[in-house]
XYZ file of C-alpha atoms in Angstrom:
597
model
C 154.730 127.020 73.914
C 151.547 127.346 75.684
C 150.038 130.374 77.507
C 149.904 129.021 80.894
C 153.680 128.793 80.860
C 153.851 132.379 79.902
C 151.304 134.159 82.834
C 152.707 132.071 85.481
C 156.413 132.718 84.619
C 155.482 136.568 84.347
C 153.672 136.806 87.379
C 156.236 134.820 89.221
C 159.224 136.912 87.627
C 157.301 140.192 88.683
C 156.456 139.501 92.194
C 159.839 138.631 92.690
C 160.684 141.973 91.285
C 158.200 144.492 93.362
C 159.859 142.316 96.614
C 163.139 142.746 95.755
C 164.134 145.354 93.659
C 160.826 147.771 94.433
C 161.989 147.409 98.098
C 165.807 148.012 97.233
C 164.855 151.331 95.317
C 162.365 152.334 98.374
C 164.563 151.808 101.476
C 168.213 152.016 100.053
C 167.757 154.686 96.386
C 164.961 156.629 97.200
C 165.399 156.471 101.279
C 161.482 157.133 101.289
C 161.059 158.796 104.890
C 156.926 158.234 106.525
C 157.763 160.585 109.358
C 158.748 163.957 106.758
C 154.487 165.152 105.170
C 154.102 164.863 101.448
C 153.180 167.840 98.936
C 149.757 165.985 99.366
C 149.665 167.334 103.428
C 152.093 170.558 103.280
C 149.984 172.262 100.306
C 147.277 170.724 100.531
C 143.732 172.499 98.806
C 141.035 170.822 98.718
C 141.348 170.484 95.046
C 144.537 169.666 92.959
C 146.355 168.748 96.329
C 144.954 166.414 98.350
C 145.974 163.316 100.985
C 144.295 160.199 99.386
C 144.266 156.672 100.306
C 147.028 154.484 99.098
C 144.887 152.146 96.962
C 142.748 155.061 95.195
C 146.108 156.620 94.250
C 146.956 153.352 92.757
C 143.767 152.927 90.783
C 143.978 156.234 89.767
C 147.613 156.295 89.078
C 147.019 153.117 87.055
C 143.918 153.997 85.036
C 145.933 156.876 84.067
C 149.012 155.365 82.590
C 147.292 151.873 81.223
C 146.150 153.483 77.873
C 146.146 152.071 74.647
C 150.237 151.675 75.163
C 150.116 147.620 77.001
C 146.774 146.858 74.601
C 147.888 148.096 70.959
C 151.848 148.151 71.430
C 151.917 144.247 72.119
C 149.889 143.402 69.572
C 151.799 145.168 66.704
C 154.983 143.660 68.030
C 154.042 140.413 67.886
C 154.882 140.596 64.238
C 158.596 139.634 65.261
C 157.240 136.695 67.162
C 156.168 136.187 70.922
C 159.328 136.161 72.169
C 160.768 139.689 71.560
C 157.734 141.290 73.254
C 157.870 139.022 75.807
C 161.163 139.929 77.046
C 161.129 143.339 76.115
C 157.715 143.648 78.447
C 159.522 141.994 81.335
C 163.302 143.408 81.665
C 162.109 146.850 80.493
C 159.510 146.564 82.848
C 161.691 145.896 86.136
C 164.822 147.685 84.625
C 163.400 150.589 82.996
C 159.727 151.290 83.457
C 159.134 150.613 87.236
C 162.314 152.706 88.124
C 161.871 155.103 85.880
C 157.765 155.688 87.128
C 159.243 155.426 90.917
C 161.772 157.889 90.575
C 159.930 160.863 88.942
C 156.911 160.440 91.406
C 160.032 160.945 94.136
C 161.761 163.837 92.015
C 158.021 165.708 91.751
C 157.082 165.223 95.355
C 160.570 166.105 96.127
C 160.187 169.623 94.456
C 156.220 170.296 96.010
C 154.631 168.079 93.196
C 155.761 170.173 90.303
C 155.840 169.285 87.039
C 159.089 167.296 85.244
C 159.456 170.752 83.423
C 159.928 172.588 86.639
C 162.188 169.698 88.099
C 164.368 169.781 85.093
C 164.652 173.689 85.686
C 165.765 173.380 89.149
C 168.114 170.176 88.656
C 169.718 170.818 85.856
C 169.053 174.923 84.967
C 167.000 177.135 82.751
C 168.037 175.355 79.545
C 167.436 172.141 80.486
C 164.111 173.416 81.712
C 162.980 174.817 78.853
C 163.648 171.761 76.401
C 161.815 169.841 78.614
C 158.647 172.158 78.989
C 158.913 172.335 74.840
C 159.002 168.730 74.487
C 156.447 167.663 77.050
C 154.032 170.490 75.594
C 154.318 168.862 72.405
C 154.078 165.330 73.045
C 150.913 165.474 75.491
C 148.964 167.700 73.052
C 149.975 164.629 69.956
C 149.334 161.569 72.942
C 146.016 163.071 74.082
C 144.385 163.510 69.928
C 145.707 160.684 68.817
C 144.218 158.672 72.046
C 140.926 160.276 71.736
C 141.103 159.742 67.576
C 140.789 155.907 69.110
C 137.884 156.289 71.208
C 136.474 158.159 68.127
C 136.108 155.229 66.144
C 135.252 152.895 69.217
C 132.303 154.815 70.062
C 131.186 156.053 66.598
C 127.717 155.268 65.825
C 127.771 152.973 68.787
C 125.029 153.730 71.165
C 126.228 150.670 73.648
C 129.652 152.190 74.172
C 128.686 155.832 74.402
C 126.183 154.369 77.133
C 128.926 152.111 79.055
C 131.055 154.873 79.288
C 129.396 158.221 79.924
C 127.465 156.344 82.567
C 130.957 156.081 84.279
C 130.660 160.270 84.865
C 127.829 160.468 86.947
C 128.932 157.345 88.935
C 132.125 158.427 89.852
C 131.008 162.238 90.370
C 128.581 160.083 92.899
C 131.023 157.740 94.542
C 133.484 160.999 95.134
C 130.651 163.121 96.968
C 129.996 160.089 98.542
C 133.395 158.836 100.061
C 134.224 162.627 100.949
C 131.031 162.781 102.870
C 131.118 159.226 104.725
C 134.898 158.371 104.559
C 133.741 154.741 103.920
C 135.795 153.757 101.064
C 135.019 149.761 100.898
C 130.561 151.073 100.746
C 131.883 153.819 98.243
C 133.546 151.557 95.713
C 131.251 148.630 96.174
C 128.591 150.764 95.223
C 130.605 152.240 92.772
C 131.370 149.320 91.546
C 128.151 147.822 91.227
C 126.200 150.976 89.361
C 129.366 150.599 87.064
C 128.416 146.583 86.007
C 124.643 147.896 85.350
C 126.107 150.598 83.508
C 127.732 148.091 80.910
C 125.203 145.373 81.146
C 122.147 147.512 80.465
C 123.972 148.850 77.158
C 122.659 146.282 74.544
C 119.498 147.200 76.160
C 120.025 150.894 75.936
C 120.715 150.844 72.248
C 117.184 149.547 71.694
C 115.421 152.394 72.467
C 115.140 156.407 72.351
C 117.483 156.939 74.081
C 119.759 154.597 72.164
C 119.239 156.918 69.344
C 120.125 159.860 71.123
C 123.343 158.348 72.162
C 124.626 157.898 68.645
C 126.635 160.700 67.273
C 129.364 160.360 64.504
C 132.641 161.545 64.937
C 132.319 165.321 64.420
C 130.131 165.409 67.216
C 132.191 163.435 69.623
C 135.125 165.388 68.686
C 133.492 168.306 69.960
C 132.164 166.047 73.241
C 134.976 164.897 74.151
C 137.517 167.725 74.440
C 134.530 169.695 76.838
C 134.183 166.720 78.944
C 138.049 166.913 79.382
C 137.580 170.232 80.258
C 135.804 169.490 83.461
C 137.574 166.326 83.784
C 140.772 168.932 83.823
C 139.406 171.842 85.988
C 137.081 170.615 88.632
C 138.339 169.300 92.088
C 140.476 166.169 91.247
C 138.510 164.456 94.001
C 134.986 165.150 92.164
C 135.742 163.074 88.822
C 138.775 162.620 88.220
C 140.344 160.469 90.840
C 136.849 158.060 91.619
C 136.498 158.230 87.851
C 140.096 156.382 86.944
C 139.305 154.357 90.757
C 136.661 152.466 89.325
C 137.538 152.447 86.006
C 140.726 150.410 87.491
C 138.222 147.587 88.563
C 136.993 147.007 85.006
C 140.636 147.144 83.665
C 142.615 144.602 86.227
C 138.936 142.588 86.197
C 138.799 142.098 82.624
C 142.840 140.648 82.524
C 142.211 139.229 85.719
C 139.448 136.827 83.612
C 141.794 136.444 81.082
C 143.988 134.686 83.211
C 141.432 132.858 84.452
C 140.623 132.279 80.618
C 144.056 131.043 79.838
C 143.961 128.991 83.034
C 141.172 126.761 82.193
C 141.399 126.161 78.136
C 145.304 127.142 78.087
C 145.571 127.866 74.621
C 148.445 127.421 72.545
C 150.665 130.046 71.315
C 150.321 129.352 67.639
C 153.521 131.904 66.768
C 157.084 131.058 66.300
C 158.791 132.650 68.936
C 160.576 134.677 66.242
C 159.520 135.572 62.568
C 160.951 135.676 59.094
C 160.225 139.809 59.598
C 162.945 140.164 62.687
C 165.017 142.143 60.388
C 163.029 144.389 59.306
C 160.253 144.718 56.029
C 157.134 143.660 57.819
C 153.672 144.146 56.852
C 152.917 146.299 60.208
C 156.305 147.981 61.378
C 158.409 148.527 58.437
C 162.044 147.924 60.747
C 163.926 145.501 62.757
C 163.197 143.956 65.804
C 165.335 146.189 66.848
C 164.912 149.499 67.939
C 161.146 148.827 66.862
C 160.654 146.536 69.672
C 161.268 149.440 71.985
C 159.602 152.074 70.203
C 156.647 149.657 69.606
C 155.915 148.373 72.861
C 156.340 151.882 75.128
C 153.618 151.471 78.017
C 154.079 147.967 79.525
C 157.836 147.954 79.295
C 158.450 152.195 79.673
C 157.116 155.031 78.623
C 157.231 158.534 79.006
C 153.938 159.538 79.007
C 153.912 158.425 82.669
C 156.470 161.048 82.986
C 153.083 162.935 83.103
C 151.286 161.314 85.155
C 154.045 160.982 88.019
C 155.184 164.722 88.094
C 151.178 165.770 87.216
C 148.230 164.404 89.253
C 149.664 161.749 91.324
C 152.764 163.016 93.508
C 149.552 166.171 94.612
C 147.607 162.826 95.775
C 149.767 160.793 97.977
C 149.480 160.550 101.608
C 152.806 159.281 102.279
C 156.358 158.222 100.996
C 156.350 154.915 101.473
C 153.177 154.657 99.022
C 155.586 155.536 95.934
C 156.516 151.762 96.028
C 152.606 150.685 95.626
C 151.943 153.623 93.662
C 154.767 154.423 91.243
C 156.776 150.868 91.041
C 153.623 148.320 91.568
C 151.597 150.010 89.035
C 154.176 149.816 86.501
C 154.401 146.216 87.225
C 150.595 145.441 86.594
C 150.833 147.553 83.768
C 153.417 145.286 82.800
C 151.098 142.192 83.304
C 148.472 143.692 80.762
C 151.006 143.851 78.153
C 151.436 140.413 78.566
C 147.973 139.190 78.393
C 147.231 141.186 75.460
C 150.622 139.706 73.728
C 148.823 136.131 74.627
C 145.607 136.856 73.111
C 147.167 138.153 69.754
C 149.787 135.066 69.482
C 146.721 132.735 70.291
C 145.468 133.400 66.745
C 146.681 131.593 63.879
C 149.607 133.928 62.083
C 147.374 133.934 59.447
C 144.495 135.434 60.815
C 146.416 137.949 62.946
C 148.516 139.493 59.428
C 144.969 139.469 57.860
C 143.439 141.343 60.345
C 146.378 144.078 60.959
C 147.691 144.431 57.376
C 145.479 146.220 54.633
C 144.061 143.534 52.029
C 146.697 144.143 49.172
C 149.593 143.926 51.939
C 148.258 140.858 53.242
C 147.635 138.984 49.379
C 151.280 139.708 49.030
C 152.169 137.743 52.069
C 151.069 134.648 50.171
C 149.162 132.866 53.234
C 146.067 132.043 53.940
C 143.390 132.308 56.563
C 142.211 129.601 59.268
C 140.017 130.862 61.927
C 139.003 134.239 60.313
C 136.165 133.871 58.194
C 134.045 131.209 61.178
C 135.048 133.768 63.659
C 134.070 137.134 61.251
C 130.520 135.274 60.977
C 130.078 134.776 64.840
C 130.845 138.408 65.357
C 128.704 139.382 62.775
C 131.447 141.649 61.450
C 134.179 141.663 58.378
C 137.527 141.408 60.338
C 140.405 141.399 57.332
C 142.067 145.234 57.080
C 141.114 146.184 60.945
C 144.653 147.593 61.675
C 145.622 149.228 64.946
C 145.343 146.716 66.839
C 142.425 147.201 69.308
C 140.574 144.702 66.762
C 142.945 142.250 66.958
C 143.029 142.539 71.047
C 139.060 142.043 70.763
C 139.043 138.921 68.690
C 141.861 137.263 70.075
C 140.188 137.686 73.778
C 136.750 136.662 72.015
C 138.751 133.608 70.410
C 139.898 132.554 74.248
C 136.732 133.229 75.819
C 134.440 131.348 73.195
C 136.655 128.071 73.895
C 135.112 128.225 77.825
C 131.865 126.120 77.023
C 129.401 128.247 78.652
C 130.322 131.119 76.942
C 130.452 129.440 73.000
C 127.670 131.393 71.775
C 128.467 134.719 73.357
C 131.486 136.255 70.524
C 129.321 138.905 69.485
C 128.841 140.576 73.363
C 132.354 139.837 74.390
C 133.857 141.328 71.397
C 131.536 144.469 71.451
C 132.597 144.446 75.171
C 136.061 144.202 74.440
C 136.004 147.041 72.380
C 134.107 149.274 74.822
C 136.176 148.163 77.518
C 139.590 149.785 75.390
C 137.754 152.683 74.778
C 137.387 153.153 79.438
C 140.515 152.694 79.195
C 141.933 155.293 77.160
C 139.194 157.307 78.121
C 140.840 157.353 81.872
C 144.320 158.614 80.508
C 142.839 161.534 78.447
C 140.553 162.533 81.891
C 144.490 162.305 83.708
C 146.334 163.664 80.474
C 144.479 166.433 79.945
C 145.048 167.997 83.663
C 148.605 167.207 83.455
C 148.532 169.415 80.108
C 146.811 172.308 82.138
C 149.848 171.674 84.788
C 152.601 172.364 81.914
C 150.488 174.556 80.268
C 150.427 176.956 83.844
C 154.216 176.444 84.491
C 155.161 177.203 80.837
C 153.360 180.610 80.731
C 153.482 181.652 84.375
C 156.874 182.513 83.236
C 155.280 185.641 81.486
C 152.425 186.112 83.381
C 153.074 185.110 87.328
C 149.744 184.269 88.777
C 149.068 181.288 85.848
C 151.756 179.201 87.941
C 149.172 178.895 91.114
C 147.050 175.739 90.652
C 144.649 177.088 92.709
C 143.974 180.282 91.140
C 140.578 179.860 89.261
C 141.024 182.143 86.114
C 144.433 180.574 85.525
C 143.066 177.262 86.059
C 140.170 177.971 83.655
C 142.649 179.503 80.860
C 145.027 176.787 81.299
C 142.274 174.053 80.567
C 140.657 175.537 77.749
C 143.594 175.802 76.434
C 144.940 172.405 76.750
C 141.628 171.271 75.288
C 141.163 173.593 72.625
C 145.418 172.185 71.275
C 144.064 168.335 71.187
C 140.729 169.098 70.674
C 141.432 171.123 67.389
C 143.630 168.348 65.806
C 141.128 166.167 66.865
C 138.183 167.845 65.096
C 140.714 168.736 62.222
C 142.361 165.395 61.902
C 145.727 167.249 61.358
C 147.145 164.704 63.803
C 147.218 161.682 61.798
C 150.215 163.326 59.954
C 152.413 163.431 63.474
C 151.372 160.117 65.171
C 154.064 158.012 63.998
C 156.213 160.678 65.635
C 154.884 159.492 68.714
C 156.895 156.605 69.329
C 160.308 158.212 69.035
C 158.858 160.974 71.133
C 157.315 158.691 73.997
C 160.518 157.288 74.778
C 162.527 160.608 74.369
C 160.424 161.690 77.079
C 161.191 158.217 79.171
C 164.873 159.285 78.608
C 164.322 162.715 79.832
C 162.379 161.192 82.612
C 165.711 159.034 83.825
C 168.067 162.148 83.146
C 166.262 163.512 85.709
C 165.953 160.775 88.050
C 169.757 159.604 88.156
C 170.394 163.391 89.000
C 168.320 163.466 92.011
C 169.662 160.007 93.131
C 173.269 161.404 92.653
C 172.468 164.335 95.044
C 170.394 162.332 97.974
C 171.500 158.613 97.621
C 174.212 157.117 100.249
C 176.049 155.269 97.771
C 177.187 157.413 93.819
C 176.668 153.738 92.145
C 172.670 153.633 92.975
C 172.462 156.038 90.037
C 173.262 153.023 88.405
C 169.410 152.156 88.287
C 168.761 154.760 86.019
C 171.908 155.049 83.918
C 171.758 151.744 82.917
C 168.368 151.435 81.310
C 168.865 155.805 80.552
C 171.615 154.148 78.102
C 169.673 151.624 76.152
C 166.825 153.585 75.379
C 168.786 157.273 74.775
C 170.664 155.058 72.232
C 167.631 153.192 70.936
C 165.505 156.263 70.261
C 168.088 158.076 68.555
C 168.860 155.263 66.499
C 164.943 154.798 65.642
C 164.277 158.535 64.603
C 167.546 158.678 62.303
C 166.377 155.257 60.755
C 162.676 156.872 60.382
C 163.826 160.044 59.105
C 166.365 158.240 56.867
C 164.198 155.239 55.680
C 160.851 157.011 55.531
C 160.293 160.655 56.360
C 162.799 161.996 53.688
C 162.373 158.827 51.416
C 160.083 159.625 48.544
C 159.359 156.289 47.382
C 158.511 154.975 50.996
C 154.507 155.059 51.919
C 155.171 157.441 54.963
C 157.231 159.790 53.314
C 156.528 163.559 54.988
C 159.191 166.393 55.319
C 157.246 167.822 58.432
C 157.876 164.428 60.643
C 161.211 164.581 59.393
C 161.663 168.149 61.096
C 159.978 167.285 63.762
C 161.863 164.518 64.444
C 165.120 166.042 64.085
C 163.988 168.769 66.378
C 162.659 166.512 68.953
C 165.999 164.596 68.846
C 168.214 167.657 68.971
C 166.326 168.669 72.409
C 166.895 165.256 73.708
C 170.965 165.900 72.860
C 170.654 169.435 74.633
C 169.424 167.788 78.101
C 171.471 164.938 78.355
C 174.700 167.390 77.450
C 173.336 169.483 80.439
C 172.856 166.788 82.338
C 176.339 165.013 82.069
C 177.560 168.662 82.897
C 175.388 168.737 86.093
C 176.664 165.361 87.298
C 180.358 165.665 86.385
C 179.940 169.446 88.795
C 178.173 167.223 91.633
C 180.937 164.475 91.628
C 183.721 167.281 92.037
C 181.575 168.935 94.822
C 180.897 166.235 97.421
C 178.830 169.177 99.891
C 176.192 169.260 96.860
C 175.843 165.104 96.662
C 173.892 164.628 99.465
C 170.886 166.804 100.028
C 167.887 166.341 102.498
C 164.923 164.463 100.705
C 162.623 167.143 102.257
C 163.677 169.850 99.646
């Protein structure tokens, strides 16, 4: 197999799908209406809800949810071989992800851009509600430390990255002032876009001098930075930062897989991995499982993922100017998202097996395996860096894309700046869904104790706001400092895709009250049934296998509670949602309601 095969037949198979399906769930599911105003235009503030142009919704919208889910997740999976990642990227893409990102934008926006929390409450009831507001508050707060524990250890001691992308804050603080003053979006990003290249470029410079040494802090430090830059990122104007921050930030991310292609295109590197490995049943040196459920735990963003539950009931349904963009917004995203998952699958299977179990296993793990290095060592001494034990993946992302960019003549010399850029380049990018994470945390946070105190549930009430923030800040921010969190993150997984399911609970029930047709809840039942089944399965084979194992390496009696917990709230919706439907099917005045609600 060789890589051009792969990107064309994705592309291909995904354009197809936006066409298609994205236009079947627009006009005919969702029955998106242009003439009825959006949240964005009937509340609008100035601040949290705003009209905003169709594209710099998308780059937001897709800065936000491209985290480290399409880079890392691949790239851990492709220890079962290319071939399971490949098609779990592409069907849960189309099935699952795009659907499931389409329809929660439409169930916010339908209910004033509330949160999923709020949506569940008036869908499904109180109970329902609550569950979801418990589980949402818990996952964000474990997604946004355990995202910012990555860009810890990107930016640690490196005065380059902590250049490249705090350079990115003034810039887009600049571009927003900037468009909302002229309206000229094309001068706005262009500039934008252009300050943001210097930024990056002018880094290895940058580390050179003074201020190169003021720019290195270790990882106390930035785990004080970073939580009061989300802060701001959380409580000022989302058209200040926020949105022209995750805008341009976009450009880097689609640029830099958009030159991977281009990559592939001209040296077309083989895929040096089986399509399927000895470890497809489980026992591998990176996931301990089977291909299955792992596969689908694994690989969440780029296939589904419920932390653009977030996302679509948080910042973006306040930001769109119309209906119709929901298709560009909510399903095309996805879909590129998709496409990223993809490329970073390519650039780990373009290594040798070899180098890629050396790289993401720990050195005694990997001398078990019994094989032995190829490319590792010659590429290690054009980094200028010791490779072997680098698990997590964003190592393996960087070498493999330095591996296909090296083979380009013109660039044979230049592994040491392309990794380096690599890795600054994953660190903007889960930068983007912390700024977008932690706002959306401040959203639950208001709804979930406006419930006691009244005035916390207006977004535009500044002491609430300010509360809220802080708040959401101080939850992350203390694990963060702490490093509590790295005994929860491999609850993440399960979680991620509980929250997916909870996501396409709710969408099937708003498609069962405003659709035409009963069987267009179809879209969501279907993949709602894989992956309800699939995560259950996963947390009773972690908690079984690991958590309450005492000879396994993970063993931990918390994540087993957790897990059981997180699992039992899953059950509660989905038995409140089957009674929900099973009411609306015996009441045909309550199946069709008017979209404007």
């Amino acid at each position: 197999m060789n890589a051009i095969s792969i990107v064309i037949g994705s592309i291909c198979f995904l354009m197809i799908a936006y066409r298609l399906y994205g236009t079947f769930m627009a006009v005919k599911v969702l029955k998106l209406n242009d003439a009825i105003p959006t949240p964005a235009h009937t509340l609008q503030d100035g601040k949290d809800y705003v009209p905003t142009n169709k594209w710099v919704s998308f780059g937001h919208h897709f800065a936000a949810i491209a985290a480290a889910g399409p880079l890392v997740g691949p790239i851990l999976a492709a220890q079962f071989g290319y071939l399971p990642g490949l098609l779990w990227l592409l069907i849960g893409a189309v099935i699952g992800g795009a659907v499931h990102d389409a329809v929660v934008l439409f169930a916010s926006m339908r209910r004033g851009g509330k949160s999923l929390s709020e949506v569940a409450k008036e869908e499904l009831g109180p109970v329902a509600g609550f569950c979801t507001g418990l589980a949402m508050l818990f996952i964000i707060t474990i997604t946004m430390a355990g995202l910012s524990m990555v860009v810890l250890h990107a930016l640690e001691n490196n005065p380059w990255g902590t250049f490249a992308v705090g350079i990115t804050i003034p810039i887009a603080m600049g571009v927003g002032l900037f468009y909302k003053k002229t309206g000229n979006l094309k001068l706005a990003s262009t500039i934008g876009f252009i300050l943001l290249m210097i930024g990056v470029f002018a880094g290895p410079w940058v580390q050179e001098t003074v201020v190169g040494e003021w720019l290195t802090f270790d990882t106390k430090t930035l785990s004080i930075m970073l939580p009061i830059y989300a802060f701001f990122a959380a409580a000022l104007p989302v058209w200040l930062l926020l949105a022209p921050r995750d805008y341009l930030s976009s450009f880097m991310k689609i640029g830099v897989f958009i030159a991977l292609i281009i990559g592939v295109f001209i040296i077309n590197p083989a895929i040096q991995f089986p399509a399927v490995t000895e470890f497809i049943g489980g026992g591998g040196p990176i996931l301990p499982g089977p291909v299955w459920p792992f596969i689908s735990i694994t690989i969440a963003c780029g296939a589904i993922s419920g932390f653009h539950a977030f996302i679509g009931s948080g910042t973006t349904p306040k930001m769109l100017n119309r209906w119709s963009d929901i298709k560009v917004v909510g399903f095309g995203a996805m879909l590129v998202e998709c496409l990223v998952g993809v490329m970073a699958l390519i650039a780990a299977t373009a290594l040798h097996p070899a180098d890629y179990f050396a790289i993401n296993s720990k050195p005694e793990v990997f001398q078990a395996l019994g094989m032995s290095v190829v490319n590792l060592p010659q590429l290690s001494e054009e980094i200028g860096l010791d490779l072997e034990g680098r698990t997590g993946g964003a190592v393996t992302l960087a070498v493999g894309m330095t591996y296909i960019f090296t083979k380009i003549p013109w660039f044979e010399n230049m592994a040491p700046y392309f990794f380096q850029f690599v890795i600054m380049f994953e660190a903007v990018f889960i930068l983007t869904a912390i700024d977008a994470g932690t706002r959306v945390s401040r959203y639950l946070i208001q709804d979930f104790f406006g419930e006691l105190y009244k005035p916390l549930k207006r977004v535009d009430w500044v002491p609430g706001t300010i509360f809220a923030s802080a708040l959401a800040c101080f939850m992350w921010g203390y694990l963060l400092f702490s490093g509590d969190i790295g005994s929860v993150w491999a609850l993440f997984g399960v979680s991620n895709q509980l929250m997916a399911s909870i996501g396409l609970i709710i969408g099937a029930t708003v498609i069962l009250r405003i659709a035409d047709k009963r069987r267009y809840m179809l879209t969501c039942l279907i993949p709602l049934a894989y992956l309800f089944v699939t995560v259950n399965y996963a947390g009773y084979w972690m908690v079984r296998n690991v958590y309450l194992n005492p000879d396994a390496a993970g063993y931990n009696v918390l994540n087993a509670v957790l897990s059981i917990i997180m699992l039992v709230l899953g059950i509660i919706i989905i038995v409140t949602a089957i009674r929900n439907w099973i009411t609306t099917f015996n009441n045909p005045r309550s199946q069709m309601e008017s979209m404007s609600l």
